[in-house]
Amino acid sequence: MLLTLRKYFFFFLFLSTLYACSDNQSKRSGKVFIEQKDGNFRLFRNGKPFEIKGAAGSEHLDLLAELGGNTIKTWDTTHIDSVLKKANEANVAVIIGLPIPESKHMYFYNDDAQVASQFKAIQKLVNRVKNNPSVLMWCVGNELVFPHKPSFNKFYSAFNNIVDMIHRDDPDHPVTTTMINFQRKTIFNLKMRTNVDIISFNIFGKIESLSQELKDFSWFWKGPYLLTEWGIDGPWDGTAETAWGAKIEQTSTKKAEQYYARYKDKMPVNDHRLLGSFIFYWGQKQETTHTWFSIFDEAGNKTEVVDAAEAIWKGKPLVSPAPQINYMLLDSKGAKDDIFLRSNEKSTAEVFMLNSNAKIKRIVWEIYPEDWYKINNINNIKKPLLIKGLIEETKDLKVIFNTPLKDGPYRIFATIYDDKGYVATCNTPFYVLKTDEDSRASN
């Protein structure tokens, strides 16, 4: 038994030495390459050092460049020609996401015809756009799982064929892939079974422990990395929620503060393996709510987080002229008070500001059903339908509204606009209880 353990120890010691050495090899070739010197890594683009100051998304590129950003990351190739055109005009680099099915979908990877078709489509696209000056690198898949078992060999074969093809057909641009948070097993499998140039992390609340995790695993892996998504706490396990499981969202002001503080205090900016990071999400999207991750609204108005991004990219203090929200109360209660209301009754909501001198142009109140709709545990990307006819009276920062007739979970949203193109957002979840008396009245 002792002899067996010793064999495993020396085997892993050999692997750690082997892959530590492979991480330390400089790859000085191509328009974009990684230089390594004394354990430090630098990304070069067109012969010059290039520090990625990025955002995940593909909109508002002129503003991104104006604020000090220089790179975006996409998740797929939808409208890629248009994205690259706008990136060229704004002098912004692009990491192009190449979506492929997750390893759990082995019905796909066991179908040789489907795998071949995917390979040909990706190869065609790579060769079509590889000479575009905005292309920085390729990202094969997003948040894939890289398992140990031999039953996944065909997934690895398909993945590696794509990576090897890019290295062969486009030696000017490195290849990466992403994982959720810092996963030792995934890093091990990526180093043992693939040939990606850079490992990338999509990390939010777990950024708090990232520096320590990197240090603790440096005995095995000392290679370069990116944070291809980072930001505020998301609507997932560990986030504060109501008694019925509705995640509690911060105000846009608190989000800006958290972005800035998280970067300043927890981003491993002094780690010379870090090639850059991408703030999430440079645009507008529905994920639990239409405001949670949205740095802009649907009309392109910017939130205070835009100023946090500028402060991060330019290395200056966070100062913003945007309307700044302190909190919202619903019938004098906050979201953490678990607000239960009866159906078809009047309630009052009010927003309290931090900067009372903000020039507010208008405030819009809206009520939506809670968005719990998911397929295969994937969040809905379409905003639920607005419930109309509930707002009865608005005055200053206060609203009187009628609660919905149907029982269930809802949110009331306040959106505050100023005259400078800023928008501030907050919302409060509540639950409507329909009593027997209410049921009789509706029949």
Coordinates of C-alpha atoms in Angstrom, one line a residue:
M1 CA 0.0 0.0 0.0
L2 CA 2.8 2.4 1.0
L3 CA 4.6 1.6 -2.3
T4 CA 1.5 2.4 -4.3
L5 CA 1.1 5.7 -2.5
R6 CA 4.7 6.6 -3.3
K7 CA 4.2 5.8 -6.9
Y8 CA 1.2 8.1 -7.1
F9 CA 3.1 10.8 -5.3
F10 CA 6.0 10.7 -7.7
F11 CA 3.6 10.5 -10.6
F12 CA 1.8 13.7 -9.6
L13 CA 5.1 15.3 -8.8
F14 CA 6.3 14.5 -12.3
L15 CA 3.1 15.9 -13.8
S16 CA 3.3 19.1 -11.8
T17 CA 6.9 19.6 -12.9
L18 CA 6.0 18.8 -16.5
Y19 CA 3.0 21.1 -16.7
A20 CA 4.7 23.9 -14.7
C21 CA 7.4 23.8 -17.4
S22 CA 4.9 23.9 -20.2
D23 CA 3.2 26.9 -18.6
N24 CA 6.6 28.7 -18.5
Q25 CA 7.2 28.4 -22.2
S26 CA 7.1 31.6 -24.2
K27 CA 5.0 31.6 -27.3
R28 CA 6.5 34.6 -29.2
S29 CA 4.7 34.2 -32.5
G30 CA 1.7 35.7 -34.2
K31 CA 0.0 39.1 -34.1
V32 CA -1.2 38.2 -30.6
F33 CA 1.1 36.1 -28.3
I34 CA 1.9 35.5 -24.7
E35 CA 5.4 36.3 -23.4
Q36 CA 6.7 34.6 -20.3
K37 CA 9.6 35.8 -18.2
D38 CA 10.5 34.6 -14.7
G39 CA 7.0 33.4 -14.0
N40 CA 5.4 36.6 -15.3
F41 CA 3.1 36.6 -18.3
R42 CA 2.3 39.5 -20.7
L43 CA 0.0 39.5 -23.7
F44 CA 1.3 41.2 -26.8
R45 CA -0.8 42.5 -29.6
N46 CA 0.8 43.9 -32.8
G47 CA 4.2 43.9 -31.2
K48 CA 3.2 45.9 -28.1
P49 CA 2.2 44.8 -24.5
F50 CA -1.6 44.7 -24.3
E51 CA -3.4 44.8 -20.9
I52 CA -7.0 43.7 -21.3
K53 CA -9.5 46.1 -19.9
G54 CA -12.6 44.4 -20.9
A55 CA -16.4 44.0 -20.8
A56 CA -18.5 41.0 -21.6
G57 CA -21.0 42.1 -24.2
S58 CA -21.0 43.6 -27.7
E59 CA -22.8 46.9 -27.4
H60 CA -21.9 50.6 -26.7
L61 CA -18.3 50.1 -28.0
D62 CA -17.6 53.8 -28.6
L63 CA -18.5 54.5 -25.0
L64 CA -16.4 51.6 -23.7
A65 CA -13.4 52.9 -25.6
E66 CA -14.0 56.5 -24.3
L67 CA -14.1 55.2 -20.7
G68 CA -10.8 53.4 -21.0
G69 CA -12.0 49.9 -22.0
N70 CA -10.2 48.1 -24.9
T71 CA -11.7 44.6 -25.3
I72 CA -15.0 42.8 -25.4
K73 CA -15.9 39.1 -25.2
T74 CA -18.8 37.5 -27.1
W75 CA -20.4 34.1 -26.3
D76 CA -21.3 33.3 -29.9
T77 CA -20.8 34.4 -33.4
T78 CA -24.3 35.9 -33.9
H79 CA -23.9 39.1 -36.0
I80 CA -20.1 38.7 -35.7
D81 CA -19.4 40.7 -38.8
S82 CA -21.4 43.7 -37.4
V83 CA -19.6 43.3 -34.0
L84 CA -16.2 43.3 -35.6
K85 CA -17.0 46.3 -37.8
K86 CA -18.1 48.3 -34.8
A87 CA -15.0 47.1 -32.9
N88 CA -12.8 48.2 -35.7
E89 CA -14.4 51.7 -35.7
A90 CA -13.9 52.0 -31.9
N91 CA -10.4 50.4 -31.9
V92 CA -11.6 47.7 -29.6
A93 CA -10.3 44.1 -29.5
V94 CA -12.6 41.1 -29.5
I95 CA -12.5 37.6 -28.0
I96 CA -14.8 35.6 -30.1
G97 CA -16.9 32.9 -28.4
L98 CA -17.3 29.7 -30.3
P99 CA -20.3 27.9 -28.7
I100 CA -20.2 24.1 -28.6
P101 CA -22.5 21.7 -26.7
E102 CA -21.6 20.7 -23.1
S103 CA -19.9 17.4 -22.5
K104 CA -23.1 16.0 -20.9
H105 CA -24.7 16.0 -24.4
M106 CA -22.9 12.9 -25.4
Y107 CA -25.7 12.1 -27.9
F108 CA -24.2 14.9 -29.9
Y109 CA -20.5 13.9 -29.6
N110 CA -21.3 10.2 -30.3
D111 CA -22.8 11.4 -33.7
D112 CA -19.8 11.6 -36.0
A113 CA -21.8 13.5 -38.6
Q114 CA -22.9 16.2 -36.2
V115 CA -19.4 16.6 -34.8
A116 CA -17.9 16.9 -38.3
S117 CA -20.6 19.5 -39.3
Q118 CA -19.8 21.6 -36.3
F119 CA -16.1 21.4 -37.0
K120 CA -16.5 22.5 -40.6
A121 CA -18.7 25.4 -39.6
I122 CA -16.2 26.6 -37.0
Q123 CA -13.3 26.2 -39.3
K124 CA -15.0 28.1 -42.0
L125 CA -15.8 31.0 -39.7
V126 CA -12.3 31.1 -38.2
N127 CA -10.7 31.3 -41.6
R128 CA -13.2 33.9 -42.8
V129 CA -12.6 36.4 -40.0
K130 CA -9.1 35.5 -38.6
N131 CA -7.5 38.4 -40.5
N132 CA -9.8 41.0 -39.0
P133 CA -7.7 43.5 -37.0
S134 CA -10.0 43.4 -34.0
V135 CA -9.7 39.6 -33.4
L136 CA -7.7 39.1 -30.2
M137 CA -8.3 35.4 -29.4
W138 CA -10.8 32.6 -29.6
C139 CA -12.9 31.1 -26.7
V140 CA -14.0 27.5 -27.4
G141 CA -17.2 26.9 -25.4
N142 CA -18.4 28.6 -22.3
E143 CA -18.5 27.1 -18.9
L144 CA -18.0 23.6 -20.2
V145 CA -17.5 20.7 -17.9
F146 CA -14.3 18.6 -18.5
P147 CA -14.9 15.2 -16.9
H148 CA -12.4 12.5 -16.0
K149 CA -14.2 9.4 -17.4
P150 CA -13.1 7.7 -20.6
S151 CA -16.8 7.7 -21.7
F152 CA -16.2 11.4 -22.5
N153 CA -13.3 10.7 -24.9
K154 CA -15.3 11.8 -27.9
F155 CA -16.1 15.1 -26.3
Y156 CA -12.4 15.7 -25.8
S157 CA -11.6 14.6 -29.3
A158 CA -14.1 17.1 -30.8
F159 CA -12.9 19.9 -28.5
N160 CA -9.2 19.2 -29.2
N161 CA -9.8 19.0 -32.9
I162 CA -11.2 22.5 -32.8
V163 CA -8.4 23.9 -30.7
D164 CA -5.7 22.2 -32.9
M165 CA -7.4 23.5 -36.1
I166 CA -7.3 27.1 -34.8
H167 CA -3.6 26.7 -33.8
R168 CA -2.9 25.4 -37.3
D169 CA -5.2 27.7 -39.4
D170 CA -4.8 30.8 -37.2
P171 CA -1.5 30.8 -35.4
D172 CA -1.9 34.6 -34.9
H173 CA -4.4 34.3 -32.1
P174 CA -4.4 32.2 -28.8
V175 CA -7.2 29.9 -27.7
T176 CA -9.0 29.9 -24.3
T177 CA -12.0 28.3 -22.7
T178 CA -14.0 29.2 -19.6
M179 CA -15.1 27.6 -16.4
I180 CA -17.4 28.6 -13.6
N181 CA -15.3 29.8 -10.6
F182 CA -11.9 28.2 -9.8
Q183 CA -12.1 24.4 -10.2
R184 CA -9.0 22.3 -9.5
K185 CA -10.3 19.2 -11.3
T186 CA -11.2 21.2 -14.4
I187 CA -7.8 22.9 -14.5
F188 CA -6.1 19.5 -14.1
N189 CA -8.1 18.1 -17.0
L190 CA -7.5 21.1 -19.2
K191 CA -3.8 20.8 -18.7
M192 CA -3.8 17.0 -19.0
R193 CA -6.2 16.6 -21.9
T194 CA -6.3 19.8 -24.0
N195 CA -3.9 22.3 -25.5
V196 CA -5.6 25.6 -24.7
D197 CA -3.2 28.6 -24.3
I198 CA -5.1 30.4 -21.5
I199 CA -7.5 29.3 -18.9
S200 CA -10.4 31.6 -18.2
F201 CA -12.7 32.0 -15.2
N202 CA -16.3 33.3 -15.0
I203 CA -16.4 34.4 -11.3
F204 CA -18.6 36.6 -9.2
G205 CA -18.9 36.2 -5.4
K206 CA -16.2 33.5 -5.4
I207 CA -13.6 36.2 -6.4
E208 CA -13.3 36.8 -2.7
S209 CA -11.2 33.6 -2.4
L210 CA -9.6 33.6 -5.9
S211 CA -6.1 34.9 -5.0
Q212 CA -5.8 32.2 -2.3
E213 CA -7.0 29.4 -4.5
L214 CA -4.5 30.5 -7.2
K215 CA -1.7 30.4 -4.7
D216 CA -2.7 27.1 -3.2
F217 CA -2.8 25.3 -6.6
S218 CA 0.3 26.9 -8.0
W219 CA 2.3 23.7 -7.2
F220 CA 0.6 22.2 -10.2
W221 CA -0.5 25.1 -12.5
K222 CA 1.2 28.5 -12.9
G223 CA -0.1 29.4 -16.3
P224 CA -1.7 32.7 -17.6
Y225 CA -5.4 33.3 -17.0
L226 CA -8.3 35.7 -17.7
L227 CA -11.4 36.6 -15.8
T228 CA -13.8 36.5 -18.8
E229 CA -16.8 37.4 -16.5
W230 CA -16.7 39.1 -13.1
G231 CA -19.1 41.3 -11.3
I232 CA -21.7 41.6 -8.5
D233 CA -23.3 38.7 -6.7
G234 CA -25.8 36.9 -9.0
P235 CA -29.3 35.5 -8.4
W236 CA -28.0 32.1 -7.3
D237 CA -27.3 30.0 -4.2
G238 CA -26.0 32.2 -1.3
T239 CA -27.7 35.4 -2.4
A240 CA -30.2 36.8 0.1
E241 CA -33.7 35.8 -0.7
T242 CA -37.3 36.0 0.6
A243 CA -39.2 33.3 2.3
W244 CA -40.6 32.1 -1.0
G245 CA -37.2 32.0 -2.7
A246 CA -37.2 35.3 -4.6
K247 CA -33.6 36.6 -4.8
I248 CA -33.2 40.1 -3.4
E249 CA -31.6 42.5 -5.9
Q250 CA -29.4 45.4 -4.9
T251 CA -30.0 49.0 -6.1
S252 CA -28.0 50.2 -9.1
T253 CA -26.0 52.4 -6.6
K254 CA -25.1 49.5 -4.4
K255 CA -24.1 47.5 -7.5
A256 CA -21.7 50.3 -8.6
E257 CA -20.2 50.3 -5.1
Q258 CA -19.7 46.6 -5.1
Y259 CA -18.2 46.5 -8.6
Y260 CA -15.7 49.1 -7.6
A261 CA -14.9 47.7 -4.2
R262 CA -14.6 44.1 -5.5
Y263 CA -12.1 45.1 -8.2
K264 CA -10.1 47.3 -5.8
D265 CA -10.0 44.8 -2.9
K266 CA -10.3 41.3 -4.5
M267 CA -9.1 41.5 -8.1
P268 CA -5.6 39.9 -8.3
V269 CA -4.2 42.8 -10.2
N270 CA -0.7 42.3 -8.9
D271 CA -0.6 38.7 -10.1
H272 CA 1.5 38.7 -13.2
R273 CA -0.3 35.7 -14.5
L274 CA -3.5 37.7 -14.9
L275 CA -3.8 39.0 -18.5
G276 CA -7.0 41.0 -17.9
S277 CA -10.7 40.9 -16.9
F278 CA -14.2 41.5 -18.3
I279 CA -16.9 43.3 -16.4
F280 CA -20.3 41.7 -16.7
Y281 CA -22.7 42.7 -18.4
W282 CA -22.0 45.5 -20.9
G283 CA -25.5 45.8 -22.2
Q284 CA -29.0 44.9 -21.1
K285 CA -30.3 41.4 -20.4
Q286 CA -33.0 39.4 -18.7
E287 CA -31.7 37.2 -15.9
T288 CA -34.1 36.8 -13.1
T289 CA -34.9 40.5 -13.7
H290 CA -34.3 42.8 -16.6
T291 CA -32.0 45.0 -14.3
W292 CA -29.9 42.6 -12.3
F293 CA -26.9 42.5 -14.5
S294 CA -27.8 45.2 -17.0
I295 CA -25.3 48.0 -17.0
F296 CA -27.6 49.8 -19.5
D297 CA -31.3 49.8 -19.9
E298 CA -33.2 48.7 -23.1
A299 CA -33.0 52.3 -24.5
G300 CA -29.3 52.6 -23.9
N301 CA -29.4 54.8 -20.8
K302 CA -26.4 54.1 -18.6
T303 CA -26.5 53.1 -14.9
E304 CA -24.0 54.3 -12.3
V305 CA -22.0 51.1 -13.0
V306 CA -20.7 52.7 -16.1
D307 CA -18.9 55.2 -13.9
A308 CA -17.5 52.3 -11.8
A309 CA -16.2 50.7 -15.0
E310 CA -14.5 54.0 -16.0
A311 CA -13.0 54.3 -12.5
I312 CA -11.6 50.8 -12.7
W313 CA -10.2 51.1 -16.2
K314 CA -8.6 54.5 -15.6
G315 CA -7.5 53.8 -12.0
K316 CA -9.4 56.7 -10.4
P317 CA -11.9 57.2 -7.6
L318 CA -15.5 56.3 -8.1
V319 CA -17.5 59.5 -8.6
S320 CA -20.8 59.6 -10.4
P321 CA -23.4 62.3 -11.2
A322 CA -26.1 59.6 -11.7
P323 CA -29.2 59.5 -9.5
Q324 CA -28.2 57.4 -6.4
I325 CA -30.8 55.3 -4.7
N326 CA -30.5 54.4 -1.1
Y327 CA -33.4 51.9 -0.8
M328 CA -37.1 51.2 -1.5
L329 CA -39.8 50.5 1.0
L330 CA -43.1 48.8 0.2
D331 CA -45.8 49.5 2.8
S332 CA -42.9 50.7 5.0
K333 CA -41.1 47.3 4.7
G334 CA -37.9 46.3 2.9
A335 CA -37.4 43.2 0.7
K336 CA -35.9 41.2 3.6
D337 CA -39.1 41.7 5.6
D338 CA -40.9 39.1 3.4
I339 CA -43.7 41.2 2.2
F340 CA -47.1 39.4 1.9
L341 CA -50.0 41.3 0.5
R342 CA -53.7 40.6 -0.1
S343 CA -54.9 40.6 -3.7
N344 CA -56.7 43.7 -5.2
E345 CA -55.8 46.0 -2.3
K346 CA -54.0 49.3 -2.3
S347 CA -50.3 49.5 -1.3
T348 CA -47.7 52.2 -1.3
A349 CA -44.1 52.0 -2.4
E350 CA -41.5 54.8 -2.0
V351 CA -37.9 55.3 -3.1
F352 CA -35.4 57.1 -0.9
M353 CA -32.4 58.8 -2.5
L354 CA -28.8 59.2 -1.4
N355 CA -28.2 62.4 -3.4
S356 CA -31.4 64.4 -2.8
N357 CA -30.1 67.1 -5.2
A358 CA -30.2 64.8 -8.2
K359 CA -32.2 66.3 -11.1
I360 CA -34.8 63.6 -11.6
K361 CA -36.5 63.9 -14.9
R362 CA -39.1 61.1 -14.3
I363 CA -39.7 57.9 -12.4
V364 CA -41.4 54.9 -13.9
W365 CA -43.1 52.3 -11.8
E366 CA -43.8 48.8 -13.1
I367 CA -45.0 45.5 -11.7
Y368 CA -43.9 42.1 -13.2
P369 CA -44.5 38.5 -12.1
E370 CA -41.5 36.8 -10.6
D371 CA -39.4 35.3 -13.3
W372 CA -38.9 31.6 -12.3
Y373 CA -39.2 30.2 -15.8
K374 CA -36.3 27.9 -16.7
I375 CA -35.6 25.2 -19.3
N376 CA -32.9 22.7 -18.3
N377 CA -32.0 25.0 -15.4
I378 CA -31.2 27.8 -17.8
N379 CA -32.6 31.3 -17.0
N380 CA -35.3 32.8 -19.1
I381 CA -33.9 35.4 -21.5
K382 CA -37.2 37.1 -22.3
K383 CA -38.7 39.7 -19.9
P384 CA -42.1 38.6 -18.4
L385 CA -45.1 40.5 -19.5
L386 CA -45.7 43.8 -17.7
I387 CA -48.9 43.8 -15.6
K388 CA -50.8 46.9 -16.7
G389 CA -53.5 48.9 -15.0
L390 CA -52.2 48.5 -11.4
I391 CA -50.6 51.9 -10.9
E392 CA -53.1 54.3 -9.4
E393 CA -51.3 57.4 -8.4
T394 CA -47.7 58.7 -8.4
K395 CA -46.2 61.7 -6.6
D396 CA -42.6 62.6 -6.3
L397 CA -40.8 59.3 -5.4
K398 CA -44.0 57.5 -4.1
V399 CA -46.6 55.3 -5.8
I400 CA -50.0 54.0 -4.8
F401 CA -50.9 50.8 -6.7
N402 CA -53.4 48.0 -6.6
T403 CA -52.0 44.5 -5.9
P404 CA -52.6 41.9 -8.7
L405 CA -55.7 39.8 -8.6
K406 CA -53.9 36.5 -9.0
D407 CA -52.0 35.0 -6.1
G408 CA -48.3 34.4 -6.4
P409 CA -44.9 36.2 -6.5
Y410 CA -44.3 39.6 -8.0
R411 CA -41.8 42.5 -8.1
I412 CA -42.4 46.2 -8.2
F413 CA -39.7 48.1 -10.1
A414 CA -38.7 51.8 -9.9
T415 CA -36.7 53.3 -12.7
I416 CA -35.4 56.8 -12.2
Y417 CA -34.2 58.9 -15.2
D418 CA -32.2 62.2 -15.1
D419 CA -31.5 64.7 -17.9
K420 CA -27.9 63.4 -18.5
G421 CA -28.7 60.0 -19.9
Y422 CA -28.5 58.1 -16.6
V423 CA -30.9 55.6 -15.2
A424 CA -31.1 54.3 -11.6
T425 CA -33.0 51.1 -10.7
C426 CA -34.4 49.2 -7.7
N427 CA -37.1 46.7 -7.1
T428 CA -38.8 44.9 -4.2
P429 CA -40.3 41.4 -4.4
F430 CA -43.7 40.7 -2.8
Y431 CA -46.1 37.8 -2.6
V432 CA -49.9 38.1 -3.1
L433 CA -52.1 35.9 -1.0
K434 CA -55.6 35.2 -2.2
T435 CA -57.9 34.5 0.7
D436 CA -61.1 32.5 0.6
E437 CA -63.0 35.8 0.7
D438 CA -61.1 37.0 -2.3
S439 CA -61.8 33.8 -4.2
R440 CA -65.6 34.1 -3.5
A441 CA -65.6 37.8 -4.7
S442 CA -63.9 36.9 -8.0
N443 CA -66.4 34.1 -8.8

